[in-house]
Coordinates of C-alpha atoms in Angstrom, one line a residue:
Chain A
M1143 CA -6.5 -14.8 -46.4
Q1144 CA -9.4 -13.2 -44.7
R1145 CA -11.7 -10.7 -46.2
L1146 CA -13.8 -8.1 -45.2
G1147 CA -16.6 -8.0 -48.3
D1148 CA -14.1 -7.7 -50.8
F1149 CA -11.4 -6.3 -49.1
K1150 CA -8.5 -8.4 -48.2
L1151 CA -7.2 -8.1 -44.8
P1152 CA -3.7 -8.4 -43.5
H1153 CA -2.6 -11.1 -41.5
F1154 CA -1.9 -8.8 -38.4
F1155 CA -5.6 -8.6 -38.4
N1156 CA -5.6 -12.2 -36.5
Y1157 CA -3.1 -10.7 -33.9
P1158 CA -4.8 -10.0 -30.7
P1159 CA -2.6 -7.5 -29.7
Y1160 CA -3.5 -5.3 -32.5
F1161 CA -6.9 -4.6 -31.1
T1162 CA -5.3 -3.5 -27.7
L1163 CA -4.2 0.1 -27.0
Q1164 CA -0.5 -0.9 -26.2
P1165 CA 1.0 1.3 -23.4
I1166 CA 4.6 1.4 -24.5
R1167 CA 5.3 4.3 -26.5
E1168 CA 7.4 2.5 -29.5
T1169 CA 5.0 -0.4 -29.5
R1170 CA 2.2 2.3 -29.9
E1171 CA 3.8 4.2 -32.7
K1172 CA 3.9 1.2 -34.6
Q1173 CA 0.5 -0.1 -34.1
V1174 CA -0.8 3.6 -34.7
Q1175 CA 0.8 3.6 -38.0
L1176 CA -0.8 0.2 -39.2
W1177 CA -4.1 1.4 -38.0
K1178 CA -3.9 4.4 -40.1
E1179 CA -3.2 2.5 -43.4
L1180 CA -5.5 0.2 -43.0
I1181 CA -8.5 2.5 -42.3
L1182 CA -7.5 4.6 -45.1
D1183 CA -7.2 1.7 -47.4
Y1184 CA -10.4 0.2 -46.4
C1185 CA -12.4 3.5 -46.7
R1186 CA -11.0 3.9 -50.2
T1187 CA -11.5 0.8 -51.4
Q1188 CA -15.2 0.9 -49.9
K1189 CA -15.5 4.4 -50.5
I1190 CA -16.4 5.1 -46.8
F1191 CA -16.2 8.8 -45.9
V1192 CA -17.4 9.2 -42.6
I1193 CA -17.0 7.0 -39.6
G1194 CA -19.2 7.1 -36.4
L1195 CA -17.6 5.9 -33.3
E1196 CA -20.6 5.0 -31.9
E1197 CA -21.7 2.8 -34.5
E1198 CA -20.6 -0.7 -35.9
F1199 CA -17.6 -0.3 -38.0
P1200 CA -16.6 -3.7 -39.4
L1201 CA -12.9 -2.8 -39.5
F1202 CA -13.1 -2.1 -35.6
S1203 CA -14.1 -5.9 -34.7
N1204 CA -12.5 -9.0 -35.6
P1205 CA -15.1 -12.2 -34.7
V1206 CA -12.5 -14.5 -35.5
I1207 CA -10.4 -13.9 -32.7
E1208 CA -13.4 -12.4 -30.7
R1209 CA -11.6 -8.8 -30.1
S1210 CA -12.8 -5.6 -30.7
L1211 CA -11.4 -1.8 -30.4
S1212 CA -12.1 0.0 -27.3
H1213 CA -13.6 3.7 -27.7
E1214 CA -10.5 5.1 -26.3
A1215 CA -8.6 3.0 -29.3
K1216 CA -10.9 4.0 -32.1
E1217 CA -10.5 7.7 -30.8
A1218 CA -6.6 7.2 -30.4
F1219 CA -6.2 5.8 -34.2
L1220 CA -8.7 8.6 -35.9
S1221 CA -7.1 11.4 -34.1
A1222 CA -3.8 10.3 -35.6
L1223 CA -5.2 10.6 -38.8
V1224 CA -6.7 14.0 -38.1
S1225 CA -3.6 14.9 -36.9
E1226 CA -1.7 14.0 -40.3
G1227 CA -4.5 15.7 -42.1
R1228 CA -6.4 12.7 -43.5
A1229 CA -9.2 13.3 -41.8
E1230 CA -11.4 15.5 -39.8
W1231 CA -13.8 15.4 -36.8
M1232 CA -17.0 16.5 -37.6
D1233 CA -18.0 17.3 -33.9
R1234 CA -16.9 18.5 -30.8
G1235 CA -17.7 15.3 -29.2
H1236 CA -15.5 13.4 -31.4
K1237 CA -18.1 10.9 -32.3
R1238 CA -17.9 11.4 -36.3
C1239 CA -14.7 11.4 -38.3
L1240 CA -14.7 12.5 -41.9
I1241 CA -12.0 10.4 -43.6
L1242 CA -9.8 12.1 -46.4
W1243 CA -8.2 9.0 -48.2
L1244 CA -7.8 11.7 -50.8
R1245 CA -7.2 15.1 -49.2
I1246 CA -9.4 18.0 -50.4
Q1247 CA -6.5 19.1 -52.7
D1248 CA -6.2 15.5 -54.4
W1249 CA -10.0 15.8 -54.5
A1250 CA -9.9 19.3 -56.3
D1251 CA -7.5 17.6 -58.9
C1252 CA -9.4 14.8 -59.7
I1253 CA -12.6 17.2 -60.6
L1254 CA -10.2 19.2 -62.9
R1255 CA -9.0 16.0 -64.6
F1256 CA -12.7 14.9 -65.0
A1257 CA -13.5 18.1 -66.2
K1258 CA -10.7 18.1 -68.8
D1259 CA -11.2 14.6 -69.8
N1260 CA -15.1 15.2 -70.7
G1261 CA -14.6 18.7 -72.3
L1262 CA -16.5 20.7 -69.5
E1263 CA -14.8 24.0 -70.1
D1264 CA -17.3 26.7 -70.1
T1265 CA -20.3 24.2 -69.4
V1266 CA -22.5 24.2 -66.6
M1267 CA -23.1 20.7 -64.5
T1268 CA -24.7 20.4 -61.4
V1269 CA -23.2 19.0 -58.2
E1270 CA -25.5 16.1 -58.0
E1271 CA -24.5 15.3 -61.9
I1272 CA -20.6 15.6 -61.1
R1273 CA -21.2 12.9 -58.2
S1274 CA -23.9 10.7 -59.5
G1275 CA -24.0 11.4 -63.4
I1276 CA -23.0 8.9 -66.4
E1277 CA -19.8 10.8 -66.9
S1278 CA -18.5 10.1 -63.3
R1279 CA -18.9 6.7 -63.6
G1280 CA -15.8 4.5 -63.3
T1281 CA -14.3 7.6 -61.7
E1282 CA -13.5 8.2 -58.0
L1283 CA -15.8 11.1 -58.2
H1284 CA -18.8 8.7 -58.4
G1285 CA -20.8 8.2 -55.2
M1286 CA -18.3 10.5 -53.5
D1287 CA -19.6 12.3 -50.1
R1288 CA -21.4 15.5 -51.0
T1289 CA -19.7 17.5 -48.3
V1290 CA -16.0 16.7 -49.4
L1291 CA -17.4 17.5 -53.2
M1292 CA -18.4 20.8 -52.1
R1293 CA -15.2 21.7 -50.5
A1294 CA -13.1 20.7 -53.3
L1295 CA -15.2 22.8 -55.6
K1296 CA -14.8 26.0 -53.2
L1297 CA -11.2 25.2 -53.2
L1298 CA -11.2 25.2 -56.9
E1299 CA -13.6 28.2 -56.8
Q1300 CA -10.9 30.2 -54.9
K1301 CA -8.6 29.5 -57.3
G1302 CA -10.7 30.6 -60.1
K1303 CA -11.5 27.3 -62.0
V1304 CA -15.0 27.0 -61.3
A1305 CA -17.9 29.1 -60.3
I1306 CA -20.6 27.7 -58.1
F1307 CA -24.2 29.3 -58.4
K1308 CA -27.2 28.4 -57.0
G1309 CA -29.6 26.7 -59.4
A1310 CA -33.3 27.1 -59.9
S1311 CA -34.1 25.0 -57.0
T1312 CA -32.6 25.3 -53.8
D1313 CA -31.3 21.7 -53.6
D1314 CA -28.9 21.5 -56.4
E1315 CA -26.3 24.2 -57.0
G1316 CA -24.3 24.6 -60.6
V1317 CA -20.8 24.4 -61.3
K1318 CA -19.3 26.5 -64.2
F1319 CA -15.9 25.3 -65.3
S1320 CA -13.1 28.1 -66.6
L1321 CA -10.2 25.9 -66.9
Chain B
M1154 CA 46.9 -14.3 14.5
A1155 CA 49.9 -13.6 17.3
G1156 CA 48.9 -12.6 20.5
R1157 CA 45.2 -13.8 19.9
W1158 CA 44.5 -14.4 23.7
L1159 CA 40.6 -14.9 22.9
L1160 CA 39.0 -17.6 20.8
E1161 CA 38.2 -16.9 17.3
A1162 CA 34.3 -16.7 16.5
Q1163 CA 33.0 -17.4 13.3
L1164 CA 30.7 -15.1 11.3
T1165 CA 28.1 -15.5 8.6
G1166 CA 28.5 -13.5 5.1
S1167 CA 26.5 -10.8 6.6
G1168 CA 28.7 -10.4 9.7
R1169 CA 26.3 -11.9 12.0
P1170 CA 28.2 -14.6 14.6
V1171 CA 27.4 -18.2 13.6
L1172 CA 25.7 -19.5 16.5
H1173 CA 26.3 -23.3 17.8
P1174 CA 23.6 -25.7 18.5
G1175 CA 21.0 -24.1 21.1
E1176 CA 22.8 -21.3 21.5
V1177 CA 20.5 -18.2 22.0
E1178 CA 21.3 -14.4 22.1
C1179 CA 20.3 -12.7 25.1
Y1180 CA 21.9 -9.0 25.0
T1181 CA 23.5 -6.7 22.5
L1182 CA 25.9 -3.6 23.4
S1183 CA 27.8 -1.3 21.4
S1184 CA 31.3 0.3 21.8
V1185 CA 32.6 -2.7 24.4
D1186 CA 36.5 -3.0 25.0
I1187 CA 37.9 -6.3 26.1
I1188 CA 41.2 -6.1 28.1
C1189 CA 43.2 -7.8 30.3
E1190 CA 44.4 -5.3 32.8
E1191 CA 47.0 -7.7 34.6
K1192 CA 48.6 -8.4 31.2
P1193 CA 49.3 -5.2 29.4
N1194 CA 51.1 -6.8 26.5
F1195 CA 48.1 -8.5 25.5
P1196 CA 46.6 -6.6 22.9
P1197 CA 43.2 -5.1 23.7
F1198 CA 39.8 -5.4 21.6
R1199 CA 38.5 -2.0 21.2
S1200 CA 35.2 -0.6 20.4
G1201 CA 33.2 -3.8 19.0
V1202 CA 29.9 -5.3 19.5
L1203 CA 29.4 -7.3 22.2
I1204 CA 26.5 -9.9 22.1
L1205 CA 26.0 -12.0 25.3
T1206 CA 24.7 -15.9 24.3
T1207 CA 23.6 -18.6 26.4
H1208 CA 27.1 -19.9 25.6
R1209 CA 29.5 -17.7 25.2
I1210 CA 30.4 -13.9 25.1
L1211 CA 31.0 -12.6 21.5
W1212 CA 32.8 -9.7 20.3
I1213 CA 32.4 -8.4 16.6
D1214 CA 35.0 -5.6 15.2
G1215 CA 32.9 -3.0 13.8
T1216 CA 35.1 -2.4 11.0
N1217 CA 36.6 -5.7 10.1
K1218 CA 34.5 -8.4 9.4
S1219 CA 37.1 -11.1 10.2
G1220 CA 37.7 -9.7 13.5
A1221 CA 35.3 -12.0 15.7
A1222 CA 36.2 -13.2 19.1
A1223 CA 34.4 -15.3 21.7
I1224 CA 35.0 -16.2 25.3
P1225 CA 33.0 -19.7 26.2
L1226 CA 31.0 -19.0 29.5
G1227 CA 32.4 -22.3 30.5
A1228 CA 35.8 -20.6 30.8
V1229 CA 34.6 -18.1 33.2
N1230 CA 35.2 -18.9 36.9
H1231 CA 33.7 -16.1 38.4
I1232 CA 31.9 -12.5 37.9
Y1233 CA 32.9 -9.8 40.0
S1234 CA 30.1 -7.4 41.1
P1235 CA 30.9 -4.4 39.1
S1236 CA 32.0 -1.3 41.4
K1237 CA 30.0 1.8 41.6
S1238 CA 32.3 4.6 41.3
I1239 CA 32.6 8.2 40.2
K1240 CA 34.1 6.7 36.9
T1241 CA 30.6 4.6 36.1
M1242 CA 28.8 7.6 36.2
F1243 CA 30.5 8.9 33.4
G1244 CA 29.6 6.3 31.0
K1245 CA 32.7 4.0 31.1
S1246 CA 31.8 1.0 33.6
K1247 CA 33.4 -2.2 33.7
V1248 CA 32.8 -5.8 34.3
R1249 CA 35.6 -8.0 35.5
L1250 CA 35.5 -11.7 34.8
Q1251 CA 38.1 -14.1 36.1
V1252 CA 38.5 -16.7 33.3
S1253 CA 40.6 -20.0 32.6
A1254 CA 43.6 -19.6 30.6
T1255 CA 46.3 -21.8 29.3
A1256 CA 49.9 -21.6 30.6
D1257 CA 50.6 -19.5 27.5
G1258 CA 48.0 -17.0 28.1
R1259 CA 44.8 -18.4 25.7
I1260 CA 41.4 -18.4 27.1
D1261 CA 40.5 -21.8 27.7
E1262 CA 38.2 -23.9 29.5
R1263 CA 40.3 -26.4 30.4
G1264 CA 43.1 -24.0 31.2
S1265 CA 45.6 -24.7 34.3
T1266 CA 45.5 -20.8 35.3
A1267 CA 43.1 -18.2 35.5
I1268 CA 43.4 -14.7 34.5
V1269 CA 41.1 -11.7 35.1
I1270 CA 39.7 -9.7 32.2
A1271 CA 37.5 -6.6 32.1
L1272 CA 34.7 -5.7 29.8
V1273 CA 34.8 -2.1 29.5
L1274 CA 31.2 -0.7 28.4
R1275 CA 31.7 2.6 26.8
G1276 CA 28.4 3.3 24.9
K1277 CA 25.1 4.1 26.3
S1278 CA 24.4 0.9 28.3
D1279 CA 22.6 -0.4 31.3
L1280 CA 25.4 -1.7 33.5
D1281 CA 23.1 -3.5 36.0
S1282 CA 20.8 -5.1 33.1
F1283 CA 24.0 -6.5 31.5
Y1284 CA 25.4 -7.6 34.6
S1285 CA 22.4 -9.5 35.9
R1286 CA 21.7 -11.0 32.0
L1287 CA 25.4 -12.0 32.1
R1288 CA 25.0 -13.8 35.6
D1289 CA 21.6 -15.5 34.6
A1290 CA 23.4 -16.7 31.2
W1291 CA 26.3 -18.1 33.1
S1292 CA 24.6 -19.5 35.9
S1293 CA 22.2 -21.5 33.7
R1294 CA 24.9 -23.5 31.9
S1295 CA 23.0 -23.9 28.8
W1296 CA 26.3 -24.9 26.9
E1297 CA 26.6 -28.4 29.2
A1298 CA 23.2 -29.2 28.2
S1299 CA 23.9 -28.9 24.6
S1300 CA 27.0 -30.6 24.6
S1301 CA 26.0 -33.8 26.2
N1302 CA 23.3 -34.2 23.1
P1303 CA 25.6 -34.0 20.2
G1304 CA 23.2 -35.9 18.3
R1305 CA 21.1 -33.2 18.2
S1306 CA 21.2 -30.5 16.0
D1307 CA 18.4 -28.6 13.8
S1308 CA 20.4 -26.4 11.6
R1309 CA 17.6 -24.5 10.1
E1310 CA 16.5 -23.2 13.4
N1311 CA 20.1 -22.4 14.5
S1312 CA 21.0 -20.4 11.6
S1313 CA 18.4 -18.1 12.2
G1314 CA 19.5 -17.9 15.8
F1315 CA 15.7 -17.9 17.1
F1316 CA 14.7 -19.1 20.3
E1317 CA 14.3 -22.8 20.6
G1318 CA 14.0 -25.3 23.6
S1319 CA 16.9 -24.8 25.7
S1320 CA 16.6 -28.1 27.6
G1321 CA 18.8 -30.8 26.9
V1322 CA 16.3 -33.3 27.1
R1323 CA 16.1 -36.1 24.6
M1324 CA 13.4 -35.4 21.9
A1325 CA 12.1 -38.4 20.7
G1326 CA 8.9 -39.4 18.9
V1327 CA 5.4 -37.9 19.8
S1328 CA 5.8 -37.2 23.2
G1329 CA 9.2 -35.4 22.4
I1330 CA 7.2 -33.2 20.2
L1331 CA 4.5 -32.5 22.4
R1332 CA 7.2 -31.8 25.1
K1333 CA 8.7 -29.5 22.5
E1334 CA 5.4 -27.7 21.7
Q1335 CA 4.7 -27.1 25.4
E1336 CA 8.4 -25.8 26.1
M1337 CA 7.7 -23.6 23.4
W1338 CA 4.2 -22.4 24.9
E1339 CA 5.5 -22.1 28.0
S1340 CA 8.4 -19.7 27.2
T1341 CA 6.1 -17.8 24.9
D1342 CA 3.7 -17.3 27.6
K1343 CA 6.2 -16.2 29.9
S1344 CA 7.9 -13.6 27.5
L1345 CA 4.3 -12.5 26.5
Q1346 CA 3.9 -12.0 30.3
E1347 CA 6.8 -9.9 30.9
A1348 CA 6.0 -8.1 27.7
F1349 CA 2.7 -7.0 28.8
Q1350 CA 3.9 -6.3 32.4
D1351 CA 6.1 -3.8 30.9
L1352 CA 3.0 -2.8 28.9
N1353 CA 1.0 -2.2 31.8
A1354 CA 3.7 0.1 33.4
L1355 CA 4.1 1.7 30.3
M1356 CA 0.8 2.4 30.0
S1357 CA 0.2 4.1 33.3
K1358 CA 3.2 6.4 32.3
A1359 CA 1.7 6.9 28.9
K1360 CA 1.1 10.5 29.2
E1361 CA 4.5 11.4 31.0
M1362 CA 6.4 9.4 28.3
V1363 CA 5.0 10.9 25.5
M1364 CA 5.6 14.5 27.0
L1365 CA 9.1 13.4 27.5
A1366 CA 10.0 11.9 24.3
E1367 CA 8.2 15.2 22.5
K1368 CA 10.8 17.2 24.6
M1369 CA 13.4 15.0 23.8
R1370 CA 12.6 15.0 20.0
L1371 CA 12.8 18.9 19.8
K1372 CA 15.8 18.7 21.9
L1373 CA 17.3 16.8 19.1
L1374 CA 16.2 18.6 15.9
S1375 CA 17.0 21.8 17.3
G1376 CA 20.5 20.4 18.6
S1377 CA 21.1 19.2 14.9
T1378 CA 20.4 22.2 13.5
S1379 CA 22.1 24.6 15.7
F1380 CA 25.6 22.1 15.6
G1381 CA 25.1 20.9 12.5
N1382 CA 27.2 17.5 12.3
A1383 CA 28.6 17.3 16.1
T1384 CA 31.5 19.6 16.8
N1385 CA 32.9 17.2 19.5
D1386 CA 32.4 13.7 20.5
E1387 CA 30.2 14.4 23.4
E1388 CA 27.7 16.1 21.3
A1389 CA 28.1 13.4 19.2
G1390 CA 27.9 10.7 21.9
S1391 CA 24.7 11.9 23.4
N1392 CA 22.8 12.7 20.2
Q1393 CA 23.7 8.9 19.3
E1394 CA 22.3 7.9 22.9
M1395 CA 19.2 9.9 22.5
Q1396 CA 18.3 8.7 19.3
D1397 CA 19.0 5.2 20.4
W1398 CA 16.9 5.9 23.7
L1399 CA 14.0 6.9 21.3
L1400 CA 14.2 4.3 19.0
S1401 CA 13.8 1.5 21.6
V1402 CA 10.9 3.5 23.0
G1403 CA 9.3 3.1 19.6
I1404 CA 9.9 6.6 18.0
V1405 CA 12.0 7.1 14.9
S1406 CA 14.4 9.8 15.3
P1407 CA 13.3 13.0 13.5
V1408 CA 17.0 13.5 12.9
T1409 CA 18.0 12.9 9.0
K1410 CA 18.1 9.5 7.7
E1411 CA 21.9 9.5 6.8
S1412 CA 22.8 8.7 10.4
A1413 CA 24.0 5.3 9.7
G1414 CA 21.1 3.8 11.7
A1415 CA 20.9 2.7 15.6
L1416 CA 22.6 -0.4 16.4
Y1417 CA 19.3 -2.1 16.6
H1418 CA 18.6 -1.6 12.7
Q1419 CA 22.2 -2.7 12.0
Q1420 CA 21.7 -5.9 13.5
L1421 CA 18.3 -6.5 12.4
S1422 CA 19.6 -5.8 8.6
R1423 CA 21.9 -8.4 9.2
Q1424 CA 19.8 -11.0 10.4
L1425 CA 17.4 -10.4 7.6
A1426 CA 20.2 -10.8 4.9
D1427 CA 20.8 -14.2 6.4
F1428 CA 17.2 -15.0 7.1
V1429 CA 16.3 -14.3 3.3
R1430 CA 18.7 -16.8 1.7
I1431 CA 17.0 -20.0 1.9
P1432 CA 13.4 -18.4 0.8
L1433 CA 15.1 -16.7 -2.1
E1434 CA 16.6 -19.8 -3.3
R1435 CA 13.1 -21.4 -2.4
A1436 CA 11.3 -18.6 -4.6
G1437 CA 13.7 -18.6 -7.8
G1438 CA 15.7 -15.6 -6.9
M1439 CA 13.3 -13.1 -6.2
I1440 CA 10.4 -12.8 -3.4
A1441 CA 8.1 -9.9 -2.7
L1442 CA 8.6 -7.9 0.4
I1443 CA 5.5 -8.5 1.5
D1444 CA 6.1 -12.1 1.6
V1445 CA 9.7 -11.5 3.4
Y1446 CA 7.9 -9.4 6.1
C1447 CA 5.5 -12.4 6.7
L1448 CA 7.8 -15.1 6.7
F1449 CA 10.3 -13.0 9.1
N1450 CA 7.7 -12.3 11.4
R1451 CA 6.6 -15.7 11.4
A1452 CA 10.3 -17.2 12.2
R1453 CA 10.7 -14.6 14.8
G1454 CA 7.5 -15.6 16.8
T1455 CA 7.0 -12.8 19.3
E1456 CA 9.4 -9.9 18.8
L1457 CA 7.7 -9.2 15.7
I1458 CA 9.2 -5.8 13.4
S1459 CA 7.1 -3.3 11.6
P1460 CA 6.9 -2.6 8.1
E1461 CA 9.1 0.4 8.7
D1462 CA 11.4 -1.5 10.4
L1463 CA 11.8 -4.4 7.8
L1464 CA 12.2 -1.2 5.0
Q1465 CA 14.8 0.5 7.0
A1466 CA 16.6 -2.9 7.5
C1467 CA 16.5 -3.5 3.8
A1468 CA 17.8 0.2 3.2
I1469 CA 21.1 -0.3 5.5
W1470 CA 22.2 -3.2 3.0
E1471 CA 23.3 -0.8 0.6
K1472 CA 26.1 0.4 3.2
F1473 CA 26.9 -3.5 4.0
D1474 CA 28.6 -6.3 1.5
V1475 CA 25.6 -8.3 1.4
P1476 CA 24.4 -10.5 -1.5
V1477 CA 21.0 -9.4 -1.5
M1478 CA 19.3 -6.3 -2.3
L1479 CA 16.0 -4.3 -2.5
R1480 CA 14.0 -3.4 -5.6
K1481 CA 11.3 -1.4 -6.5
F1482 CA 9.4 -1.9 -9.9
D1483 CA 7.7 0.7 -11.9
S1484 CA 4.5 -0.7 -10.7
G1485 CA 5.5 -0.1 -7.3
V1486 CA 5.8 -3.5 -6.3
M1487 CA 8.7 -3.9 -4.0
V1488 CA 11.0 -7.2 -3.8
I1489 CA 14.2 -8.7 -2.4
Q1490 CA 16.5 -10.3 -5.0
N1491 CA 20.0 -11.7 -5.2
K1492 CA 22.3 -9.3 -6.3
S1493 CA 23.4 -11.8 -8.9
H1494 CA 19.8 -12.1 -10.4
S1495 CA 20.3 -11.2 -13.9
D1496 CA 17.2 -9.3 -15.7
E1497 CA 18.6 -10.7 -19.1
E1498 CA 18.3 -14.3 -18.2
V1499 CA 14.8 -13.7 -17.3
L1500 CA 14.1 -11.9 -20.3
A1501 CA 15.9 -14.5 -22.3
K1502 CA 13.6 -17.4 -20.9
I1503 CA 10.3 -15.3 -21.2
K1504 CA 11.6 -15.1 -25.1
S1505 CA 11.9 -19.0 -25.5
I1506 CA 8.4 -19.5 -23.5
V1507 CA 6.3 -17.0 -25.8
L1508 CA 7.5 -18.3 -28.9
K1509 CA 6.5 -21.8 -28.4
S1510 CA 3.6 -22.6 -31.0
E1511 CA 0.9 -22.7 -27.9
A1512 CA 1.7 -19.1 -26.9
L1513 CA 2.2 -17.9 -30.5
K1514 CA -1.6 -18.7 -30.7
N1515 CA -3.0 -17.8 -27.5
G1516 CA -0.2 -15.5 -25.5
I1517 CA 1.0 -16.1 -22.0
S1518 CA -0.9 -15.1 -18.7
P1519 CA 1.0 -14.1 -15.9
S1520 CA 0.2 -17.6 -14.2
D1521 CA 1.4 -19.6 -17.2
A1522 CA 4.7 -17.4 -17.0
A1523 CA 4.8 -18.3 -13.4
I1524 CA 4.7 -22.0 -13.8
A1525 CA 7.2 -21.9 -16.9
L1526 CA 9.8 -19.9 -14.9
G1527 CA 9.0 -21.5 -11.4
I1528 CA 8.4 -18.3 -9.3
A1529 CA 5.1 -16.6 -7.8
P1530 CA 2.6 -15.3 -10.2
L1531 CA 3.2 -11.5 -8.8
M1532 CA 6.9 -11.9 -9.8
A1533 CA 6.2 -13.4 -13.0
K1534 CA 3.7 -10.6 -13.8
E1535 CA 6.5 -7.8 -13.0
H1536 CA 8.8 -9.7 -15.4
L1537 CA 6.3 -9.6 -18.0
L1538 CA 5.7 -6.0 -17.9
T1539 CA 9.6 -5.2 -17.9
A1540 CA 9.8 -7.4 -21.1
E1541 CA 6.9 -5.7 -22.4
S1542 CA 8.6 -2.3 -21.7
K1543 CA 11.5 -3.3 -23.2
G1544 CA 9.6 -3.9 -26.5
L1545 CA 9.9 -8.0 -26.5
L1546 CA 6.1 -8.6 -25.6
C1547 CA 2.8 -7.1 -26.3
R1548 CA -0.4 -6.8 -24.3
D1549 CA -3.8 -8.5 -24.9
I1550 CA -6.6 -7.3 -22.9
S1551 CA -9.7 -9.1 -23.0
P1552 CA -12.6 -10.4 -21.1
E1553 CA -10.6 -13.7 -20.9
G1554 CA -7.9 -11.5 -19.0
F1555 CA -4.3 -10.2 -19.4
R1556 CA -2.3 -12.0 -21.8
F1557 CA 1.1 -11.1 -23.6
Y1558 CA 2.5 -12.0 -27.1
I1559 CA 5.7 -11.8 -28.7
N1560 CA 5.9 -8.2 -30.2
L1561 CA 5.5 -8.3 -33.9
F1562 CA 4.8 -5.1 -34.4
K1563 CA 8.6 -4.5 -35.0
D1564 CA 8.2 -7.1 -38.0
I1565 CA 5.3 -5.0 -39.8
D1566 CA 6.0 -2.6 -42.6
P1567 CA 3.7 0.0 -42.5
N1568 CA 4.2 0.6 -46.0
N1569 CA 3.5 -2.7 -47.1
I1570 CA 1.0 -4.5 -45.0
Y1571 CA 0.5 -7.5 -46.9
L1572 CA 4.0 -8.5 -46.7
V1573 CA 5.4 -11.2 -44.6
K1574 CA 9.1 -11.3 -44.6
D1575 CA 10.2 -15.2 -45.1
H1576 CA 12.2 -15.0 -41.8
G1577 CA 11.6 -13.6 -38.2
N1578 CA 9.0 -14.1 -35.8
Y1579 CA 6.3 -12.5 -37.8
Q1580 CA 6.6 -15.2 -40.6
T1581 CA 6.7 -18.2 -37.8
W1582 CA 3.4 -16.7 -36.3
V1583 CA 1.7 -16.5 -39.6
S1584 CA 2.7 -20.1 -40.6
T1585 CA 1.6 -21.3 -36.7
V1586 CA -2.0 -19.7 -36.7
T1587 CA -2.5 -20.4 -40.4
V1588 CA -2.0 -24.1 -39.7
S1589 CA -4.5 -24.4 -36.9
G1590 CA -6.9 -22.5 -39.2

């Protein structure tokens, strides 16, 4: 089985038509589904949060069969993820796409679980500590995208589970948990 | 058939007359009766299409395909000059012929007696022009030349009824070929000259003609709207005449397309259906319209038809019972195909081609398919696109070109993208591709 780094690729990754945007509706729907799954899987395992359409993204080309996705195809597949709520365009020109292989809500739940597991009730932690501190190692939170983290925290704030406040220096905010 | 006093004439599947070797058409008229005035008990042949050839006078029943009759020119003893009378001015002119017949009243070249028959020209027709052609055809006695050369039959040329050398001189060897070429050249030259003469005359009258034609066209347009479907025969007759006349000058009638098409297009349509049979076979059952246009005109030689004529001729096929049809693909490509052509058969063939191991690894291009199916690349591409639209194939576009593979997307489960079922096309593909590394 072929690999992209440590990611196992499915057999159809070597099927040339997989890299050509199919015109027939039924075939296209199937193709889109397969790409959505593949993108989410790959991003989850590689902890990728952003895909830039104008940059090289290893999943979008296959040197073994000498095929790559056209810009139109990339946009079509990512737009499908956006429609499903599993991704968001970061700019109007659709050049960068935020991949939510976990939805914001899922991230929020993750953070809560993390707080419970580490007994963080009524304690304060910086945002940076949440995503790169010792406690977060081995969890999904480790190395997560800061923008996504902030959005998840804001969601929790709305629910009254956390309070976000500015720290001493402007680059790091603090989070107080009230579970 | 009891009481049939004329000889029977053979027709093709499309209702065109089967011509004898060396026989060439000279003139066509519609709405002609053939009657025998002196023997009123002879059943008349009413309102058919009359085709004058170098050998015979043919009469084809418009409604009934099996009703075709012939009068061999060899049986004609005398052609009476048409009398000009009040009657002829009202469009019902007669040409009388004296023909040999047997004692029991059948027309026969070697008949012992003679009877007088009349050709009644009911439709719009130029009596003088027909009469002079009839006299020419009769006096050239082309049928005698052909019958003295029974060994020379060129069936391919004859079935299409196009012009060929009419002299009976033996053609053999290179000199024969050269002579035949020379003859063709001379006759082509002659008809070109005649055509150009007409053209010169027309050009000098061009402006008048255009104005006249415009007036006619407007009259037709206003005539059709105010009367709707013609309320009486006179009106219908003269409208039809006007349309025919406009058509002969080269202006398509502005009155709706539902009018069954002038005689010209009907005959052309039948002729085309006959002609296209052999090229269709050679091309594997389907041939591009543009190719038919070239082949047909090349065969005709001088009387070329326009693309519009060709399209009209094909469109009329729906009204006749011919074994061919016009078909338009989604891409816009138009083809002529046998009615018996089966899309399913082609699809099944494509499926078997695309599952071969070479095709599984590299797909097939339109030219690969063309070779495998035995048809033109353009046709092959249309078939591949049709197969794709039916979900049988997928396309692969790359710098190497446009290729098609068997559609595997159907076989893959998006909820389990690593699963390969142990049967089906996906499994076959995986094992074929993995073996080669």
